[in-house]
Amino acid sequence: MTRPLVNEMKAASHRQQAGVGLVEVLVAVLVLSVGLLGMAGLQLSSMRANASALAKTQATTLAADMLDRMRANRAAAVAGDYDTGFADAHSGSSVAEEDLAEWKVLLARALPEGEGEVISNGALVTVTVRWDEPWADNADGDGHVFVVARSRL
């Protein structure tokens, strides 16, 4: 091969590879951005799971709190004085009314849109706590999640 032919081949080779480095960089940036989006999605999912776990723990604790209040005032609980619906308001005219009023305030403070219901059948009691969690898998159509505690006083 002669010298001019070699130089001509090198020049043609450089023209064919022009911009290849830029394409490699763009592909690397694309792969990196997809990875970062995946990590952001995992972080969001983790934060939602942690918030859900905290709410379930608080709801369970508040349901147990109501059962303890009822055990401390067993005669009124068996008589049905603690029975309440989700939307019922209480004034605090008796120990049971004071317990219910305080419990409803605690529910509203601890949980998003937190509400409680107590249904008794003699010494058998069902305490239901519900709150809003629109992203939850087990939420009803309105975005409510429930914790139900049943006990014998």
Short mmCIF file of N, CA and C in Angstrom, two decimals:
data_model
loop_
_atom_site.label_atom_id
_atom_site.label_comp_id
_atom_site.label_asym_id
_atom_site.label_seq_id
_atom_site.Cartn_x
_atom_site.Cartn_y
_atom_site.Cartn_z
N MET A 1 0.83 -1.17 0.00
CA MET A 1 0.00 0.00 0.00
C MET A 1 0.88 1.24 0.00
N THR A 2 0.40 2.17 -0.65
CA THR A 2 1.15 3.41 -0.70
C THR A 2 0.66 4.34 0.40
N ARG A 3 1.50 5.26 0.72
CA ARG A 3 1.22 6.21 1.81
C ARG A 3 -0.05 7.00 1.58
N PRO A 4 -0.35 7.56 0.43
CA PRO A 4 -1.57 8.34 0.24
C PRO A 4 -2.82 7.49 0.40
N LEU A 5 -2.77 6.22 0.02
CA LEU A 5 -3.93 5.35 0.15
C LEU A 5 -4.22 5.06 1.62
N VAL A 6 -3.20 4.86 2.42
CA VAL A 6 -3.37 4.62 3.86
C VAL A 6 -3.97 5.85 4.52
N ASN A 7 -3.50 7.00 4.19
CA ASN A 7 -4.03 8.24 4.76
C ASN A 7 -5.49 8.44 4.36
N GLU A 8 -5.81 8.06 3.14
CA GLU A 8 -7.18 8.19 2.67
C GLU A 8 -8.12 7.25 3.43
N MET A 9 -7.64 6.02 3.72
CA MET A 9 -8.45 5.04 4.46
C MET A 9 -8.66 5.50 5.91
N LYS A 10 -7.62 6.09 6.50
CA LYS A 10 -7.75 6.60 7.87
C LYS A 10 -8.76 7.73 7.93
N ALA A 11 -8.74 8.59 6.96
CA ALA A 11 -9.68 9.72 6.92
C ALA A 11 -11.10 9.21 6.76
N ALA A 12 -11.31 8.19 5.93
CA ALA A 12 -12.65 7.63 5.73
C ALA A 12 -13.13 6.95 7.01
N SER A 13 -12.21 6.29 7.70
CA SER A 13 -12.56 5.62 8.95
C SER A 13 -12.99 6.63 10.01
N HIS A 14 -12.31 7.74 10.11
CA HIS A 14 -12.66 8.77 11.08
C HIS A 14 -14.01 9.39 10.77
N ARG A 15 -14.34 9.57 9.50
CA ARG A 15 -15.64 10.12 9.12
C ARG A 15 -16.77 9.17 9.51
N GLN A 16 -16.56 7.87 9.41
CA GLN A 16 -17.60 6.90 9.75
C GLN A 16 -17.84 6.85 11.26
N GLN A 17 -16.84 7.14 12.07
CA GLN A 17 -16.97 7.06 13.52
C GLN A 17 -17.31 8.41 14.15
N ALA A 18 -17.46 9.41 13.38
CA ALA A 18 -17.77 10.73 13.94
C ALA A 18 -19.13 10.69 14.63
N GLY A 19 -19.19 11.08 15.91
CA GLY A 19 -20.44 11.10 16.67
C GLY A 19 -20.73 9.83 17.44
N VAL A 20 -19.90 8.79 17.28
CA VAL A 20 -20.13 7.54 18.00
C VAL A 20 -19.97 7.75 19.50
N GLY A 21 -19.01 8.54 19.91
CA GLY A 21 -18.80 8.82 21.33
C GLY A 21 -20.00 9.51 21.95
N LEU A 22 -20.62 10.42 21.20
CA LEU A 22 -21.81 11.11 21.68
C LEU A 22 -22.98 10.15 21.85
N VAL A 23 -23.14 9.22 20.94
CA VAL A 23 -24.21 8.22 21.04
C VAL A 23 -23.99 7.35 22.28
N GLU A 24 -22.75 6.96 22.55
CA GLU A 24 -22.44 6.16 23.74
C GLU A 24 -22.79 6.92 25.01
N VAL A 25 -22.47 8.18 25.04
CA VAL A 25 -22.79 9.00 26.22
C VAL A 25 -24.31 9.10 26.39
N LEU A 26 -25.04 9.31 25.30
CA LEU A 26 -26.50 9.41 25.39
C LEU A 26 -27.12 8.10 25.88
N VAL A 27 -26.62 6.97 25.42
CA VAL A 27 -27.12 5.68 25.89
C VAL A 27 -26.83 5.50 27.38
N ALA A 28 -25.63 5.89 27.82
CA ALA A 28 -25.28 5.79 29.23
C ALA A 28 -26.18 6.67 30.09
N VAL A 29 -26.47 7.88 29.62
CA VAL A 29 -27.37 8.78 30.36
C VAL A 29 -28.77 8.20 30.43
N LEU A 30 -29.23 7.59 29.35
CA LEU A 30 -30.55 6.96 29.33
C LEU A 30 -30.62 5.81 30.34
N VAL A 31 -29.61 4.96 30.35
CA VAL A 31 -29.59 3.83 31.29
C VAL A 31 -29.55 4.36 32.73
N LEU A 32 -28.74 5.36 32.99
CA LEU A 32 -28.64 5.95 34.33
C LEU A 32 -29.97 6.56 34.76
N SER A 33 -30.65 7.28 33.87
CA SER A 33 -31.92 7.92 34.24
C SER A 33 -33.00 6.87 34.51
N VAL A 34 -33.03 5.78 33.76
CA VAL A 34 -34.00 4.71 34.03
C VAL A 34 -33.73 4.10 35.40
N GLY A 35 -32.47 3.89 35.72
CA GLY A 35 -32.11 3.36 37.03
C GLY A 35 -32.51 4.29 38.16
N LEU A 36 -32.28 5.58 37.99
CA LEU A 36 -32.65 6.56 39.02
C LEU A 36 -34.17 6.64 39.19
N LEU A 37 -34.92 6.56 38.10
CA LEU A 37 -36.38 6.56 38.21
C LEU A 37 -36.86 5.32 38.96
N GLY A 38 -36.24 4.19 38.70
CA GLY A 38 -36.58 2.97 39.43
C GLY A 38 -36.31 3.10 40.92
N MET A 39 -35.17 3.69 41.26
CA MET A 39 -34.84 3.90 42.67
C MET A 39 -35.82 4.87 43.33
N ALA A 40 -36.24 5.90 42.63
CA ALA A 40 -37.21 6.85 43.17
C ALA A 40 -38.55 6.15 43.42
N GLY A 41 -38.94 5.28 42.50
CA GLY A 41 -40.18 4.52 42.68
C GLY A 41 -40.11 3.60 43.89
N LEU A 42 -38.97 2.95 44.08
CA LEU A 42 -38.79 2.09 45.25
C LEU A 42 -38.84 2.91 46.54
N GLN A 43 -38.24 4.07 46.53
CA GLN A 43 -38.26 4.94 47.72
C GLN A 43 -39.69 5.36 48.05
N LEU A 44 -40.46 5.73 47.04
CA LEU A 44 -41.85 6.12 47.26
C LEU A 44 -42.66 4.95 47.81
N SER A 45 -42.46 3.79 47.25
CA SER A 45 -43.16 2.60 47.73
C SER A 45 -42.79 2.29 49.18
N SER A 46 -41.54 2.43 49.51
CA SER A 46 -41.08 2.19 50.88
C SER A 46 -41.69 3.20 51.85
N MET A 47 -41.76 4.46 51.44
CA MET A 47 -42.35 5.48 52.32
C MET A 47 -43.83 5.21 52.55
N ARG A 48 -44.54 4.78 51.53
CA ARG A 48 -45.96 4.46 51.69
C ARG A 48 -46.14 3.26 52.62
N ALA A 49 -45.30 2.25 52.46
CA ALA A 49 -45.39 1.07 53.31
C ALA A 49 -45.11 1.43 54.77
N ASN A 50 -44.14 2.29 55.01
CA ASN A 50 -43.83 2.71 56.37
C ASN A 50 -44.98 3.51 56.98
N ALA A 51 -45.58 4.41 56.20
CA ALA A 51 -46.71 5.20 56.70
C ALA A 51 -47.89 4.28 57.00
N SER A 52 -48.12 3.30 56.16
CA SER A 52 -49.21 2.35 56.38
C SER A 52 -48.98 1.52 57.63
N ALA A 53 -47.75 1.06 57.82
CA ALA A 53 -47.43 0.27 59.02
C ALA A 53 -47.60 1.09 60.29
N LEU A 54 -47.19 2.35 60.25
CA LEU A 54 -47.36 3.22 61.42
C LEU A 54 -48.83 3.42 61.73
N ALA A 55 -49.64 3.65 60.71
CA ALA A 55 -51.07 3.86 60.93
C ALA A 55 -51.72 2.59 61.50
N LYS A 56 -51.35 1.43 60.99
CA LYS A 56 -51.92 0.18 61.51
C LYS A 56 -51.52 -0.06 62.95
N THR A 57 -50.28 0.27 63.29
CA THR A 57 -49.83 0.13 64.67
C THR A 57 -50.60 1.07 65.59
N GLN A 58 -50.77 2.32 65.18
CA GLN A 58 -51.52 3.28 65.99
C GLN A 58 -52.97 2.85 66.13
N ALA A 59 -53.57 2.36 65.05
CA ALA A 59 -54.97 1.93 65.11
C ALA A 59 -55.13 0.74 66.06
N THR A 60 -54.22 -0.20 66.00
CA THR A 60 -54.28 -1.36 66.88
C THR A 60 -54.12 -0.95 68.35
N THR A 61 -53.19 -0.03 68.60
CA THR A 61 -52.98 0.47 69.96
C THR A 61 -54.22 1.20 70.47
N LEU A 62 -54.85 2.01 69.62
CA LEU A 62 -56.04 2.75 70.04
C LEU A 62 -57.24 1.82 70.24
N ALA A 63 -57.34 0.76 69.45
CA ALA A 63 -58.41 -0.22 69.67
C ALA A 63 -58.21 -0.93 71.01
N ALA A 64 -56.97 -1.30 71.31
CA ALA A 64 -56.66 -1.93 72.59
C ALA A 64 -56.91 -0.97 73.75
N ASP A 65 -56.65 0.32 73.53
CA ASP A 65 -56.91 1.34 74.55
C ASP A 65 -58.40 1.38 74.91
N MET A 66 -59.26 1.34 73.89
CA MET A 66 -60.70 1.36 74.17
C MET A 66 -61.11 0.09 74.91
N LEU A 67 -60.57 -1.04 74.53
CA LEU A 67 -60.91 -2.28 75.25
C LEU A 67 -60.47 -2.21 76.71
N ASP A 68 -59.31 -1.62 76.96
CA ASP A 68 -58.85 -1.44 78.35
C ASP A 68 -59.76 -0.50 79.12
N ARG A 69 -60.21 0.56 78.50
CA ARG A 69 -61.14 1.49 79.15
C ARG A 69 -62.45 0.77 79.50
N MET A 70 -62.89 -0.09 78.60
CA MET A 70 -64.13 -0.83 78.85
C MET A 70 -63.95 -1.86 79.97
N ARG A 71 -62.79 -2.47 80.04
CA ARG A 71 -62.52 -3.43 81.12
C ARG A 71 -62.47 -2.72 82.48
N ALA A 72 -61.98 -1.48 82.47
CA ALA A 72 -61.92 -0.72 83.71
C ALA A 72 -63.31 -0.28 84.18
N ASN A 73 -64.27 -0.22 83.30
CA ASN A 73 -65.64 0.18 83.61
C ASN A 73 -66.59 -0.89 83.07
N ARG A 74 -66.36 -2.14 83.52
CA ARG A 74 -67.02 -3.31 82.94
C ARG A 74 -68.53 -3.25 83.02
N ALA A 75 -69.07 -2.78 84.12
CA ALA A 75 -70.54 -2.75 84.28
C ALA A 75 -71.18 -1.88 83.19
N ALA A 76 -70.62 -0.71 82.94
CA ALA A 76 -71.16 0.18 81.91
C ALA A 76 -70.94 -0.42 80.52
N ALA A 77 -69.82 -1.10 80.32
CA ALA A 77 -69.53 -1.69 79.01
C ALA A 77 -70.50 -2.82 78.69
N VAL A 78 -70.77 -3.67 79.66
CA VAL A 78 -71.71 -4.78 79.45
C VAL A 78 -73.12 -4.24 79.23
N ALA A 79 -73.44 -3.11 79.86
CA ALA A 79 -74.76 -2.49 79.69
C ALA A 79 -74.90 -1.79 78.33
N GLY A 80 -73.81 -1.67 77.57
CA GLY A 80 -73.89 -1.06 76.24
C GLY A 80 -73.62 0.43 76.24
N ASP A 81 -73.14 0.98 77.36
CA ASP A 81 -72.89 2.43 77.42
C ASP A 81 -71.75 2.88 76.51
N TYR A 82 -70.89 1.96 76.10
CA TYR A 82 -69.76 2.30 75.25
C TYR A 82 -70.07 2.14 73.76
N ASP A 83 -71.25 1.64 73.44
CA ASP A 83 -71.59 1.45 72.02
C ASP A 83 -71.65 2.80 71.32
N THR A 84 -70.98 2.87 70.16
CA THR A 84 -70.94 4.11 69.40
C THR A 84 -70.70 3.80 67.92
N GLY A 85 -71.16 4.68 67.08
CA GLY A 85 -70.92 4.55 65.64
C GLY A 85 -69.76 5.44 65.21
N PHE A 86 -69.41 5.34 63.95
CA PHE A 86 -68.29 6.13 63.45
C PHE A 86 -68.55 7.63 63.55
N ALA A 87 -69.74 8.06 63.27
CA ALA A 87 -70.04 9.50 63.21
C ALA A 87 -70.60 10.06 64.52
N ASP A 88 -70.80 9.21 65.54
CA ASP A 88 -71.40 9.68 66.79
C ASP A 88 -70.46 10.61 67.55
N ALA A 89 -71.04 11.65 68.15
CA ALA A 89 -70.30 12.58 69.00
C ALA A 89 -70.69 12.32 70.46
N HIS A 90 -69.77 12.61 71.38
CA HIS A 90 -70.02 12.34 72.80
C HIS A 90 -69.69 13.57 73.62
N SER A 91 -70.52 13.78 74.67
CA SER A 91 -70.41 15.01 75.46
C SER A 91 -69.55 14.85 76.70
N GLY A 92 -69.48 13.66 77.27
CA GLY A 92 -68.68 13.48 78.47
C GLY A 92 -69.48 13.59 79.75
N SER A 93 -70.76 13.20 79.75
CA SER A 93 -71.61 13.30 80.93
C SER A 93 -71.44 12.11 81.88
N SER A 94 -70.82 11.04 81.46
CA SER A 94 -70.53 9.89 82.32
C SER A 94 -69.11 9.43 82.03
N VAL A 95 -68.64 8.45 82.80
CA VAL A 95 -67.29 7.94 82.56
C VAL A 95 -67.20 7.34 81.16
N ALA A 96 -68.22 6.60 80.75
CA ALA A 96 -68.22 6.00 79.42
C ALA A 96 -68.22 7.08 78.34
N GLU A 97 -69.02 8.11 78.52
CA GLU A 97 -69.07 9.21 77.55
C GLU A 97 -67.72 9.94 77.49
N GLU A 98 -67.09 10.15 78.65
CA GLU A 98 -65.78 10.81 78.68
C GLU A 98 -64.74 9.95 77.97
N ASP A 99 -64.78 8.62 78.24
CA ASP A 99 -63.84 7.72 77.58
C ASP A 99 -64.02 7.75 76.07
N LEU A 100 -65.27 7.71 75.61
CA LEU A 100 -65.55 7.73 74.17
C LEU A 100 -65.12 9.05 73.54
N ALA A 101 -65.42 10.16 74.21
CA ALA A 101 -65.06 11.47 73.67
C ALA A 101 -63.53 11.60 73.55
N GLU A 102 -62.82 11.18 74.59
CA GLU A 102 -61.36 11.25 74.56
C GLU A 102 -60.79 10.32 73.48
N TRP A 103 -61.36 9.13 73.37
CA TRP A 103 -60.89 8.15 72.38
C TRP A 103 -61.10 8.65 70.96
N LYS A 104 -62.25 9.27 70.71
CA LYS A 104 -62.53 9.82 69.37
C LYS A 104 -61.54 10.94 69.02
N VAL A 105 -61.18 11.76 70.01
CA VAL A 105 -60.19 12.82 69.77
C VAL A 105 -58.83 12.20 69.45
N LEU A 106 -58.45 11.17 70.21
CA LEU A 106 -57.17 10.50 69.95
C LEU A 106 -57.14 9.89 68.54
N LEU A 107 -58.24 9.29 68.13
CA LEU A 107 -58.32 8.72 66.78
C LEU A 107 -58.13 9.79 65.71
N ALA A 108 -58.81 10.91 65.89
CA ALA A 108 -58.73 11.99 64.91
C ALA A 108 -57.32 12.59 64.84
N ARG A 109 -56.61 12.62 65.97
CA ARG A 109 -55.27 13.18 65.99
C ARG A 109 -54.22 12.22 65.45
N ALA A 110 -54.39 10.94 65.75
CA ALA A 110 -53.35 9.96 65.41
C ALA A 110 -53.43 9.44 63.98
N LEU A 111 -54.63 9.45 63.40
CA LEU A 111 -54.83 8.83 62.09
C LEU A 111 -55.47 9.82 61.12
N PRO A 112 -55.13 9.74 59.84
CA PRO A 112 -55.79 10.62 58.87
C PRO A 112 -57.27 10.24 58.73
N GLU A 113 -58.14 11.17 59.07
CA GLU A 113 -59.60 10.93 59.06
C GLU A 113 -59.96 9.74 59.95
N GLY A 114 -59.28 9.60 61.08
CA GLY A 114 -59.50 8.47 61.98
C GLY A 114 -60.85 8.53 62.68
N GLU A 115 -61.55 7.39 62.69
CA GLU A 115 -62.86 7.26 63.34
C GLU A 115 -62.92 5.89 64.01
N GLY A 116 -63.83 5.78 64.98
CA GLY A 116 -63.97 4.51 65.68
C GLY A 116 -65.41 4.13 65.92
N GLU A 117 -65.62 2.83 66.07
CA GLU A 117 -66.95 2.27 66.33
C GLU A 117 -66.79 1.18 67.38
N VAL A 118 -67.73 1.14 68.31
CA VAL A 118 -67.75 0.10 69.34
C VAL A 118 -69.13 -0.54 69.33
N ILE A 119 -69.14 -1.87 69.23
CA ILE A 119 -70.39 -2.63 69.27
C ILE A 119 -70.22 -3.72 70.31
N SER A 120 -71.12 -3.75 71.27
CA SER A 120 -71.03 -4.79 72.29
C SER A 120 -72.28 -5.67 72.27
N ASN A 121 -72.06 -6.91 72.62
CA ASN A 121 -73.13 -7.88 72.76
C ASN A 121 -72.89 -8.56 74.10
N GLY A 122 -73.34 -7.90 75.15
CA GLY A 122 -73.03 -8.38 76.48
C GLY A 122 -71.55 -8.17 76.75
N ALA A 123 -70.84 -9.25 77.07
CA ALA A 123 -69.41 -9.15 77.35
C ALA A 123 -68.55 -9.28 76.09
N LEU A 124 -69.15 -9.59 74.95
CA LEU A 124 -68.41 -9.65 73.69
C LEU A 124 -68.40 -8.28 73.04
N VAL A 125 -67.21 -7.78 72.72
CA VAL A 125 -67.07 -6.42 72.20
C VAL A 125 -66.28 -6.44 70.90
N THR A 126 -66.74 -5.64 69.94
CA THR A 126 -66.01 -5.43 68.69
C THR A 126 -65.68 -3.95 68.57
N VAL A 127 -64.40 -3.65 68.48
CA VAL A 127 -63.93 -2.27 68.31
C VAL A 127 -63.35 -2.17 66.90
N THR A 128 -63.88 -1.24 66.11
CA THR A 128 -63.41 -1.03 64.74
C THR A 128 -62.83 0.37 64.63
N VAL A 129 -61.62 0.45 64.09
CA VAL A 129 -60.97 1.74 63.83
C VAL A 129 -60.78 1.83 62.33
N ARG A 130 -61.16 2.97 61.76
CA ARG A 130 -60.96 3.16 60.32
C ARG A 130 -60.32 4.52 60.08
N TRP A 131 -59.58 4.59 58.97
CA TRP A 131 -58.90 5.82 58.58
C TRP A 131 -58.70 5.81 57.08
N ASP A 132 -58.31 6.97 56.54
CA ASP A 132 -58.10 7.11 55.10
C ASP A 132 -56.68 6.72 54.72
N GLU A 133 -56.60 5.91 53.70
CA GLU A 133 -55.31 5.53 53.11
C GLU A 133 -55.59 5.18 51.65
N PRO A 134 -55.73 6.19 50.79
CA PRO A 134 -56.20 5.94 49.43
C PRO A 134 -55.31 5.03 48.59
N TRP A 135 -54.03 4.91 48.91
CA TRP A 135 -53.13 4.09 48.11
C TRP A 135 -53.08 2.64 48.58
N ALA A 136 -53.75 2.32 49.67
CA ALA A 136 -53.65 0.97 50.23
C ALA A 136 -54.36 -0.06 49.36
N ASP A 137 -53.78 -1.26 49.29
CA ASP A 137 -54.36 -2.34 48.51
C ASP A 137 -55.65 -2.87 49.14
N ASN A 138 -55.70 -2.86 50.47
CA ASN A 138 -56.86 -3.42 51.16
C ASN A 138 -57.90 -2.38 51.53
N ALA A 139 -57.80 -1.20 50.95
CA ALA A 139 -58.77 -0.14 51.24
C ALA A 139 -60.08 -0.44 50.52
N ASP A 140 -61.17 -0.01 51.15
CA ASP A 140 -62.46 -0.17 50.47
C ASP A 140 -62.54 0.88 49.36
N GLY A 141 -63.65 0.97 48.71
CA GLY A 141 -63.79 1.90 47.59
C GLY A 141 -63.60 3.35 47.96
N ASP A 142 -63.78 3.70 49.24
CA ASP A 142 -63.64 5.08 49.69
C ASP A 142 -62.23 5.39 50.18
N GLY A 143 -61.31 4.44 50.13
CA GLY A 143 -59.96 4.66 50.62
C GLY A 143 -59.81 4.43 52.10
N HIS A 144 -60.79 3.80 52.74
CA HIS A 144 -60.71 3.53 54.17
C HIS A 144 -60.02 2.19 54.44
N VAL A 145 -59.23 2.17 55.48
CA VAL A 145 -58.61 0.94 55.96
C VAL A 145 -59.15 0.69 57.36
N PHE A 146 -59.35 -0.57 57.72
CA PHE A 146 -59.97 -0.92 58.99
C PHE A 146 -59.05 -1.81 59.82
N VAL A 147 -59.13 -1.62 61.12
CA VAL A 147 -58.56 -2.56 62.08
C VAL A 147 -59.71 -2.95 63.00
N VAL A 148 -59.95 -4.25 63.15
CA VAL A 148 -61.05 -4.73 63.98
C VAL A 148 -60.46 -5.55 65.12
N ALA A 149 -60.86 -5.21 66.34
CA ALA A 149 -60.42 -5.95 67.53
C ALA A 149 -61.66 -6.49 68.23
N ARG A 150 -61.66 -7.80 68.49
CA ARG A 150 -62.77 -8.43 69.20
C ARG A 150 -62.25 -9.01 70.49
N SER A 151 -63.04 -8.84 71.56
CA SER A 151 -62.59 -9.33 72.86
C SER A 151 -63.79 -9.64 73.75
N ARG A 152 -63.54 -10.46 74.73
CA ARG A 152 -64.51 -10.72 75.79
C ARG A 152 -64.03 -9.95 77.01
N LEU A 153 -64.93 -9.17 77.58
CA LEU A 153 -64.57 -8.36 78.76
C LEU A 153 -64.50 -9.22 80.00
#
